[in-house]
Short mmCIF file of C-alpha atoms and ligand atoms in Angstrom, two decimals:
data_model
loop_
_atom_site.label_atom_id
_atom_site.label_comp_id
_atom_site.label_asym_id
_atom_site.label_seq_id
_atom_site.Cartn_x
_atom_site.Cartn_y
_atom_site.Cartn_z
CA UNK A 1 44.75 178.01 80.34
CA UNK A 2 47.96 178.96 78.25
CA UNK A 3 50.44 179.99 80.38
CA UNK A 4 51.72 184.01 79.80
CA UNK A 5 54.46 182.97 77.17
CA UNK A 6 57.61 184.71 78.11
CA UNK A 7 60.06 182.52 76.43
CA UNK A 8 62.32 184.26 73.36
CA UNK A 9 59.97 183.30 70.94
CA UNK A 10 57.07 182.43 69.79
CA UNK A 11 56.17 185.76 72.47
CA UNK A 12 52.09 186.45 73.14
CA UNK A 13 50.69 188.69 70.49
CA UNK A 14 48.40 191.46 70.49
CA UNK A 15 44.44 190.98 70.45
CA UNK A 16 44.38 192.42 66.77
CA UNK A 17 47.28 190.29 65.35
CA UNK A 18 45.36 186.98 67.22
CA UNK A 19 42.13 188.36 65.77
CA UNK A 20 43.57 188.81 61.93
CA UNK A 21 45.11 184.94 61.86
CA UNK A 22 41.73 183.86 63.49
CA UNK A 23 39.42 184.49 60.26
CA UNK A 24 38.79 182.02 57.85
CA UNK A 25 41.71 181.01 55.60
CA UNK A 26 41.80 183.13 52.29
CA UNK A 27 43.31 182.35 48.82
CA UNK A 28 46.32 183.22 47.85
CA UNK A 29 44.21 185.69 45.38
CA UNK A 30 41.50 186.74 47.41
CA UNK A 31 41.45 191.30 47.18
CA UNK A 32 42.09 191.56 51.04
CA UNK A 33 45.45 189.18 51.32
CA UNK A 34 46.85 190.82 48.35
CA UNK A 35 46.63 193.87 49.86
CA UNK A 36 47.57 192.41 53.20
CA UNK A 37 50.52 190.97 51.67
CA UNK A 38 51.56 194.04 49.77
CA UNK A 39 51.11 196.36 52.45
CA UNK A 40 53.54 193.66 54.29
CA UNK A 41 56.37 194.08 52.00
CA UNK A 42 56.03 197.59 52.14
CA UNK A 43 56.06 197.43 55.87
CA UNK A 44 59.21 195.45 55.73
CA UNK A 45 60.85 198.38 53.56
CA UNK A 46 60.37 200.98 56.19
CA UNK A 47 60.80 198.77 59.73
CA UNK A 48 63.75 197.40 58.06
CA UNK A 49 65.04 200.82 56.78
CA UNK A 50 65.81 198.65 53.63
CA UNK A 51 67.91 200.33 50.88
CA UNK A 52 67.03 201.56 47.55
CA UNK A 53 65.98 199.17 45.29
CA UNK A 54 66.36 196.08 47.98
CA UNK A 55 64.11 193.57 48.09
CA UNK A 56 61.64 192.12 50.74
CA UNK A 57 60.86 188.30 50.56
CA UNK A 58 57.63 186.99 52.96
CA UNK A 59 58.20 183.31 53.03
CA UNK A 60 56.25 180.09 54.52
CA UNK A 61 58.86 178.94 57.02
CA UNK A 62 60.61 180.02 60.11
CA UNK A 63 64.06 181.51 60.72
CA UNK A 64 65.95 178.66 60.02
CA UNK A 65 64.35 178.80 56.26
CA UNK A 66 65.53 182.50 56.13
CA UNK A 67 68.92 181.41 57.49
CA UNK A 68 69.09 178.79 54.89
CA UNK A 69 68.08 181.19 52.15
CA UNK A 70 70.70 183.74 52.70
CA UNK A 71 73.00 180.80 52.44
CA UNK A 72 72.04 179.50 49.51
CA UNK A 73 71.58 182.87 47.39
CA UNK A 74 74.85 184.45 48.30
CA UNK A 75 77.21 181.76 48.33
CA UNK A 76 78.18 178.54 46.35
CA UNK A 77 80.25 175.49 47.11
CA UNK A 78 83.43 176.40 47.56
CA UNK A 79 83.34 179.92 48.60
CA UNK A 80 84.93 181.32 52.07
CA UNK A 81 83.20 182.59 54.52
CA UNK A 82 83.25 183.78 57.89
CA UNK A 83 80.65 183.34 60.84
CA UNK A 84 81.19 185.73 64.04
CA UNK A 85 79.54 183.09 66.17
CA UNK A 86 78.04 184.26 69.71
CA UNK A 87 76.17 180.71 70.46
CA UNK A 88 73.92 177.98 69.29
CA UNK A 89 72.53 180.09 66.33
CA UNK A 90 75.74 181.30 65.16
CA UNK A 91 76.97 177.09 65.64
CA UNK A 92 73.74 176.36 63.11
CA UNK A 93 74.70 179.27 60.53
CA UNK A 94 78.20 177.44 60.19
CA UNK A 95 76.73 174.32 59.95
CA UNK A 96 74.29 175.32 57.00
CA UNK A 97 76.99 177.10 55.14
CA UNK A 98 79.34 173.75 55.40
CA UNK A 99 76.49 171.61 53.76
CA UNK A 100 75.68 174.64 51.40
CA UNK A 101 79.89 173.69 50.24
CA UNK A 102 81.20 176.76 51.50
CA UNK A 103 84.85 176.99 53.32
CA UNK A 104 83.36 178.06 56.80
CA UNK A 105 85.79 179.63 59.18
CA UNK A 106 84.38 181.53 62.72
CA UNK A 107 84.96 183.50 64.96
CA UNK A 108 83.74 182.81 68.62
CA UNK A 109 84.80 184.03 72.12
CA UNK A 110 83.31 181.89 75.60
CA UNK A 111 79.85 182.79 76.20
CA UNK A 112 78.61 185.96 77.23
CA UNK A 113 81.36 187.75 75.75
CA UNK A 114 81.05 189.31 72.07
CA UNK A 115 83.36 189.52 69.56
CA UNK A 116 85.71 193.00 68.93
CA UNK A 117 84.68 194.11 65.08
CA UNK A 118 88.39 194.02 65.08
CA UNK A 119 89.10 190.62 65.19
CA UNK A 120 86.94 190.63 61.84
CA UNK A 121 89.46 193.16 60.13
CA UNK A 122 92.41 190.90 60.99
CA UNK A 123 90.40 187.34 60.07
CA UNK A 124 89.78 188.88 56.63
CA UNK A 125 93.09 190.61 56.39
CA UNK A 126 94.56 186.94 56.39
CA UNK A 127 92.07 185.36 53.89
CA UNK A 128 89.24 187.18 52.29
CA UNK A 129 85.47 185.93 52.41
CA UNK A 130 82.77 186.31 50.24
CA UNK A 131 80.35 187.05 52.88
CA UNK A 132 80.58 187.58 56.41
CA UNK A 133 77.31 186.15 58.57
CA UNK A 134 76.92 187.75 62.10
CA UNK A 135 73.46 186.52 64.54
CA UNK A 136 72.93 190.44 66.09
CA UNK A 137 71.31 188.68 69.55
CA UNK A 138 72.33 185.05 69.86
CA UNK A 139 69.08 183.76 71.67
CA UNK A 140 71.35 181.04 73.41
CA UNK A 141 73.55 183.32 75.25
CA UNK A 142 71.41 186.83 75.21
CA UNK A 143 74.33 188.45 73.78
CA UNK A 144 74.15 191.24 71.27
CA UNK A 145 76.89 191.46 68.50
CA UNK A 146 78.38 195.00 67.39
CA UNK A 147 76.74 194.49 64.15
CA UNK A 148 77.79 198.24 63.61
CA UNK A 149 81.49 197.40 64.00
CA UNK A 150 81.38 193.86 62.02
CA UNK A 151 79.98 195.03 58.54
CA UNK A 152 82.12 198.08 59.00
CA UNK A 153 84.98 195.84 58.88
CA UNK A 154 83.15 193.54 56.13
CA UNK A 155 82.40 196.27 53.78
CA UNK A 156 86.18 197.40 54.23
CA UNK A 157 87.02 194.23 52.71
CA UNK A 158 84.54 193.79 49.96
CA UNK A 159 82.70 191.09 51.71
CA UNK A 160 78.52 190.79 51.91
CA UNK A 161 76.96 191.07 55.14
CA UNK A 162 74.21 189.03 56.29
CA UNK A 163 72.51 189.12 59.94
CA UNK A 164 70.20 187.25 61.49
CA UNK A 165 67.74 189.13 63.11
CA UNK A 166 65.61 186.83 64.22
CA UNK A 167 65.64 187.54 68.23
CA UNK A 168 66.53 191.30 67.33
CA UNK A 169 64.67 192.49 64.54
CA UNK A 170 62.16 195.43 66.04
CA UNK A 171 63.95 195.06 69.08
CA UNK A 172 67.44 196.34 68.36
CA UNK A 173 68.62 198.87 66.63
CA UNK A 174 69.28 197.70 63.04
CA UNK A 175 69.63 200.43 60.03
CA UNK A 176 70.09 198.42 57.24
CA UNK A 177 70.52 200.97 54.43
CA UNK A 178 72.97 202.55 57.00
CA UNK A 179 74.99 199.66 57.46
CA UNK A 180 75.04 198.53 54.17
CA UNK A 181 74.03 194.90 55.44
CA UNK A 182 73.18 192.83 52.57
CA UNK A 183 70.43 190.30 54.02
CA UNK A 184 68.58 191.33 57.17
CA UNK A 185 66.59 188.21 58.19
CA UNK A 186 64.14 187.21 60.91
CA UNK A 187 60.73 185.60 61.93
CA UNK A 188 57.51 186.17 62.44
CA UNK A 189 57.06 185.10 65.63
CA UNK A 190 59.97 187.01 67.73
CA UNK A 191 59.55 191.02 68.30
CA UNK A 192 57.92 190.97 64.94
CA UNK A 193 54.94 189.67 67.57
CA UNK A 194 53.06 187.62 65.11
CA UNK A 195 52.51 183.86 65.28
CA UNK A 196 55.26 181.26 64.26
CA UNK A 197 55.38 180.43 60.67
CA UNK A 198 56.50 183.01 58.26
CA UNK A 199 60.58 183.49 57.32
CA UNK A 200 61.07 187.41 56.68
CA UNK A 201 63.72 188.71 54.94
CA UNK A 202 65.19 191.79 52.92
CA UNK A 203 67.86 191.52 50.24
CA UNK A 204 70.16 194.29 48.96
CA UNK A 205 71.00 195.09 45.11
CA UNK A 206 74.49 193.68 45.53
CA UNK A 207 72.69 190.24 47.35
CA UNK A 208 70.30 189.93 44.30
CA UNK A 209 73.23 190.41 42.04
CA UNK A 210 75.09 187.73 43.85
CA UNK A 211 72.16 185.19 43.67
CA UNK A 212 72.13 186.25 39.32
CA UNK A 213 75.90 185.12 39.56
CA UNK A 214 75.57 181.90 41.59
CA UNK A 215 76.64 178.62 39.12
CA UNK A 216 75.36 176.36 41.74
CA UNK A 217 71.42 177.94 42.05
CA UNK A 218 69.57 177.40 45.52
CA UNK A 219 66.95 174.63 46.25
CA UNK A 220 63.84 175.71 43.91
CA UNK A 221 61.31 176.73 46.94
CA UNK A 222 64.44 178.86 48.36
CA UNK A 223 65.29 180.81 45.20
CA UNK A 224 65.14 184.92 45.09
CA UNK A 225 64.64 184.22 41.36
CA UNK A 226 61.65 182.50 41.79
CA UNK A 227 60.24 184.70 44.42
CA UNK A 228 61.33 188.41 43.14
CA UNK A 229 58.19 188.27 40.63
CA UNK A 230 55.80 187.07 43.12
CA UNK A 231 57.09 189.69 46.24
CA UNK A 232 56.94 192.49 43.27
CA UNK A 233 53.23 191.07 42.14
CA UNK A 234 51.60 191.40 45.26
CA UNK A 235 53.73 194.84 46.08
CA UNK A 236 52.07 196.04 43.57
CA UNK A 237 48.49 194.73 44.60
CA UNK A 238 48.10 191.86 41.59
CA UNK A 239 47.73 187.89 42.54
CA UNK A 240 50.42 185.54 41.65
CA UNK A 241 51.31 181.93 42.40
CA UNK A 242 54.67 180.07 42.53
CA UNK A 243 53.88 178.20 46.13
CA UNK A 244 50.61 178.62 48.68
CA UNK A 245 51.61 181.18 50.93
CA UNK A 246 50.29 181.12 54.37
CA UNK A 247 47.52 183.42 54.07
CA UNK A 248 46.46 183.19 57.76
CA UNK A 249 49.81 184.34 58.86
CA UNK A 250 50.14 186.82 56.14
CA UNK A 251 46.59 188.42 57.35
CA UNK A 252 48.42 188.39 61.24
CA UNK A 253 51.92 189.74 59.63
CA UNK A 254 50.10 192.71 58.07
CA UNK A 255 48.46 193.45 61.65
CA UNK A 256 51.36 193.57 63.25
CA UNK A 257 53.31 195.38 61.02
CA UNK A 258 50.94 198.15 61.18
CA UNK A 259 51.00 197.97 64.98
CA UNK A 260 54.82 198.67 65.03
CA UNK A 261 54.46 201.16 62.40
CA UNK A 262 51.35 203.17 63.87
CA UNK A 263 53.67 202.95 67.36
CA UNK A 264 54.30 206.46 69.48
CA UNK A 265 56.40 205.50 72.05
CA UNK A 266 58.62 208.29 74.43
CA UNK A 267 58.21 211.16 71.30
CA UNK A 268 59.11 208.24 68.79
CA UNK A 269 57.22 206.76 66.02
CA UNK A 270 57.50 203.36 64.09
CA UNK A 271 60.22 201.10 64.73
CA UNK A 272 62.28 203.85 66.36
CA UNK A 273 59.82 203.79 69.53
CA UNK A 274 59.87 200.27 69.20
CA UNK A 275 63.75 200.33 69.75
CA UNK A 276 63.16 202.89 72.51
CA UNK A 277 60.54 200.62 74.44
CA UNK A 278 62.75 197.64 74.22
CA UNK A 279 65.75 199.65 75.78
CA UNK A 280 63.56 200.74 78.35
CA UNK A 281 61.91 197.39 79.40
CA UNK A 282 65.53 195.74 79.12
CA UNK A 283 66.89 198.09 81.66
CA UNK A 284 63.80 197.71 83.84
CA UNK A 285 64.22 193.93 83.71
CA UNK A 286 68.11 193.47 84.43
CA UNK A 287 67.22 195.88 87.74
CA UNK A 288 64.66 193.59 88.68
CA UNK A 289 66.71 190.34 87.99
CA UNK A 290 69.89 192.55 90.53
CA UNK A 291 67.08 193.41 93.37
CA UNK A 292 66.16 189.05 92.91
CA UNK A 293 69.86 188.41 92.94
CA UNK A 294 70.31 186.57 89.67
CA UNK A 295 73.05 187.69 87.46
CA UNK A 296 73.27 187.97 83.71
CA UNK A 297 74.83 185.34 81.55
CA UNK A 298 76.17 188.16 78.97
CA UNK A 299 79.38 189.49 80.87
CA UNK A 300 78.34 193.54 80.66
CA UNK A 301 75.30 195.31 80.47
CA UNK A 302 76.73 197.09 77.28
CA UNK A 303 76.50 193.65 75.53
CA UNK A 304 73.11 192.18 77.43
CA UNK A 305 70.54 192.09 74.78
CA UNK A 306 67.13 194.45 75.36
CA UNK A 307 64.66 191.09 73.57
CA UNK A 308 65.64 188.99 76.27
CA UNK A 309 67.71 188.12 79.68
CA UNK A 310 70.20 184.91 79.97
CA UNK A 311 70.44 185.00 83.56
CA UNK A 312 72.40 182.45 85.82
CA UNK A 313 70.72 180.35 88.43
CA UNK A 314 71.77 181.63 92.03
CA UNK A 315 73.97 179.67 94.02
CA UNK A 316 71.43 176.06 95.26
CA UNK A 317 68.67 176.58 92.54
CA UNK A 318 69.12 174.89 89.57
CA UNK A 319 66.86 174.17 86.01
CA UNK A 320 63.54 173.15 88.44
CA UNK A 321 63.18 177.12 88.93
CA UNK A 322 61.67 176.79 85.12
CA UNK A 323 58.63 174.68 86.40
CA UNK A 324 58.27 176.62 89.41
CA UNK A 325 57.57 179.84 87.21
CA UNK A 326 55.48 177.84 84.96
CA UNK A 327 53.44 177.04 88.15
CA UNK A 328 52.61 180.53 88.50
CA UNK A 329 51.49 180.72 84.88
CA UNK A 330 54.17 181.60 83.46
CA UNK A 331 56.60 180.21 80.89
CA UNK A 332 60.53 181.22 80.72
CA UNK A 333 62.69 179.15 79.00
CA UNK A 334 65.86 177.16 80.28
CA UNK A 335 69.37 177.16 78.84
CA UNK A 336 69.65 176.24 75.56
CA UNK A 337 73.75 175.82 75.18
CA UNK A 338 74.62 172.83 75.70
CA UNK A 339 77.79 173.34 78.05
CA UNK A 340 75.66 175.76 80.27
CA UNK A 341 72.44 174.21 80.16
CA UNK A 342 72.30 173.82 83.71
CA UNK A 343 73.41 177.05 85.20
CA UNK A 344 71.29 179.62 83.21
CA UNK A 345 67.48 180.63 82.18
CA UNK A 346 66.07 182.89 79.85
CA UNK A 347 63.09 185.28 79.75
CA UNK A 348 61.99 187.39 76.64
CA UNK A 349 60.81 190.59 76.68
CA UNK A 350 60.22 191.21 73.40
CA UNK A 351 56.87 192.54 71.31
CA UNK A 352 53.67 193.44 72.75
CA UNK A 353 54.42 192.33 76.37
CA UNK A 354 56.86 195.19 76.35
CA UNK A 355 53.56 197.84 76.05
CA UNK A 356 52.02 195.57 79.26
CA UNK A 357 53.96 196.89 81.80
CA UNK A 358 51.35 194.56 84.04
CA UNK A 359 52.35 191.17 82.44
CA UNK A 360 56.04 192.59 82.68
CA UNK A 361 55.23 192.52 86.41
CA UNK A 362 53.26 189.26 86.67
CA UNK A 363 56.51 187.91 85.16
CA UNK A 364 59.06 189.22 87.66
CA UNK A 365 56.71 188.24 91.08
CA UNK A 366 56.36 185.20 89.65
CA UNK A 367 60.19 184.28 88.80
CA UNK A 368 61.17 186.09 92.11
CA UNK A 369 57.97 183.94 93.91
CA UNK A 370 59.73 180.71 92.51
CA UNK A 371 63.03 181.56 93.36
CA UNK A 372 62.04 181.46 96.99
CA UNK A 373 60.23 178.23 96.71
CA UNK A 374 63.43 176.89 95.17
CA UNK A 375 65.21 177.85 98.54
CA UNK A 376 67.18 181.42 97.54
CA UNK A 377 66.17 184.04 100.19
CA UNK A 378 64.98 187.02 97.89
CA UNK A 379 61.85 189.54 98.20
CA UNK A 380 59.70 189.23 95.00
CA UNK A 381 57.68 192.52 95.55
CA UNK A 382 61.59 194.31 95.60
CA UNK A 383 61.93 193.02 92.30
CA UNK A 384 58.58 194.18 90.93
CA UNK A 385 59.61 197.91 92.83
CA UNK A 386 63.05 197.99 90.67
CA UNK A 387 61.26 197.05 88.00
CA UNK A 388 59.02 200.20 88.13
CA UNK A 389 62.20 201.97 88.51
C1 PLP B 401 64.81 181.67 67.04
C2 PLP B 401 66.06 181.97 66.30
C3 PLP B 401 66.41 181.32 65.10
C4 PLP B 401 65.61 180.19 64.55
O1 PLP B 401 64.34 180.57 64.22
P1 PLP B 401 63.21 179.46 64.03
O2 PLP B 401 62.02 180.28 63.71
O3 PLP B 401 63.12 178.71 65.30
O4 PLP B 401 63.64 178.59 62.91
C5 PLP B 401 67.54 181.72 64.44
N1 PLP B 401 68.32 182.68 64.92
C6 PLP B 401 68.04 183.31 66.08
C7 PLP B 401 68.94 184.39 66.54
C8 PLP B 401 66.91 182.97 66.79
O5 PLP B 401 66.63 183.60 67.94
#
């Protein structure tokens, strides 16, 4: 049997989304996945709180082809830019933008730390960038950026703002018409809660405008030009073709969408009482991981993410704690930067798990169960107590 998949992505999905990606593959023009697809888009507009006139892009792909096509729309070879790098995700924006041409510079701190919005204000007071690119949780680390503060700083200086979204999207709090961010990417497969496979991503007026400028135009399959008529084709319920997309998912995107959307959660609806669930499970999770006595990677709770916990191994257990969960049927993931690898783990909590408060308590017995058979002295059922709050 599959173990319960509590990794940061790809997260278990509901029984409807697993249900709409199970039926037999339609066309790209079959009646229900136009509508499936254009009820998507318009999904995207409201969960993302996408501006006026902004436009929603479902692509075959995962994050990194989302990544990779803010990159390519918004900047050319030789452009600056600045990445506000929290971890491996931030390391692999940098890196895209360098082969895209661009001048890269970045701003880091050590891990677990984020960086001040401020330090953005002085970077681009010295030398100003075309765009800035910020990661809003860096999976790696579990650290979540003060997106709020960055583009603030961004916009003061006439630069574009892209995040990646992609362990936050659903899961944070992320207002993009209210933050004037320019691209607001992410996956399908993170709090989205849909399978792996589909790149989603929502472009402002002023990003379009800067794609219509670009001299150097994306790769073909990447472009918003070639994509704008097909997104506004099936928005507007008519077939179109420029590539296959991948119906199946498309059918499971639309399902899940509509579960986020149709959400009440805490006298919240939509994405709002998604926001409010995450919080909630977070802050039941980090007092579980305190009662177990493993710490988190991210150095306050104010910056600890609420789609996942980094936490550090206590003192004599090391990485064999991962198989030891995964034992018990259930999968966490281990470190993933490189210089740390050894000392941390990570468990998501992001999607439908966080409306199971039982699997959210199968998963803390069984990490607090392996911590014991690892040789730390801890009481698993104390864990699943805090937990409960
Ligand atoms: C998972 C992730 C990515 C990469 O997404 P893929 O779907 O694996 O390509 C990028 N950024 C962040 C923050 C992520 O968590």
């Amino acid at each position: 049997m599959q173990p319960l998949l509590m990794i940061p992505g790809p997260i278990e999905v509901s029984p409807a989304v697993r249900e709409a990606a199970a039926t037999a593959p339609p066309s790209h023009t079959a009646p229900g996945l136009i509508e499936a697809f254009g009820a998507s888009l318009g999904a995207m507009r409201s969960i993302w709180r996408a501006p006026e006139g902004a436009q929603p892009f479902v692509l075959a792909g995962s994050g990194t082809l989302a990544m990779e096509m803010a990159a390519t729309n918004l900047v050319e070879p030789g452009q600056s830019v600045l990445v506000v790098h929290h971890g491996y995700f931030g390391a692999r924006m940098a890196d895209m933008l360098s082969r895209r041409g661009a001048r890269v510079r970045t701003l880091a701190t050590d891990p677990g730390h984020a960086v001040p919005a401020d330090q953005v204000d002085a970077e681009l007071s010295e030398e100003p960038a075309v765009a800035v690119f910020v990661t809003h949780v860096d999976t790696s680390t579990g650290v979540r950026a003060d997106v709020a503060g960055i583009a603030a700083m961004a916009k003061a200086h006439g630069a574009m703002v892209v995040v990646d979204g992609v362990c936050s999207t659903v899961g944070e709090v992320l207002d993009q018409a209210r933050l004037d961010v320019d691209v607001f990417l992410t996956a399908s497969q993170k709090a989205v809660g849909a399978p792996p496979g589909l790149a989603l991503l929502v472009a402002s007026p002023l990003a379009l405008q800067a794609r219509s400028r670009l001299l150097t135009p994306p790769p073909m399959s990447l472009d918003f030009e070639q994509w704008i008529p097909i997104m506004e084709a099936y928005e507007q319920r008519r077939p179109s073709y420029f590539a296959t997309p991948a119906t199946s998912l498309v059918l499971a995107l639309r399902a899940a969408l509509t579960e986020i959307e149709d959400h009440h959660h805490a006298g919240h609806t939509g994405v709002e009482a998604a926001w409010v669930q995450h919080a909630q499970v977070a802050q039941g999770m980090r007092a579980a991981w305190q009662a177990l006595g493993c710490s988190l990677l991210p150095a306050t709770e104010e910056v600890a993410a609420n789609t996942l916990s980094a936490l550090r191994y206590p003192e004599g257990v090391g990485p064999e704690l991962v198989a030891a969960v995964g034992r018990r049927g259930v999968a966490v993931a281990g470190g993933l930067l490189p210089q740390l690898k050894q000392a941390y783990f990570r468990v998501g909590h992001m999607g439908w798990v966080t409306r199971q408060p039982e699997l959210l308590e199968r998963t803390v017995r069984a990490i607090g169960e392996a911590l014991v058979e690892c040789g730390h002295a801890t009481d698993p059922e104390a864990g699943v107590a805090a937990l409960r709050g």
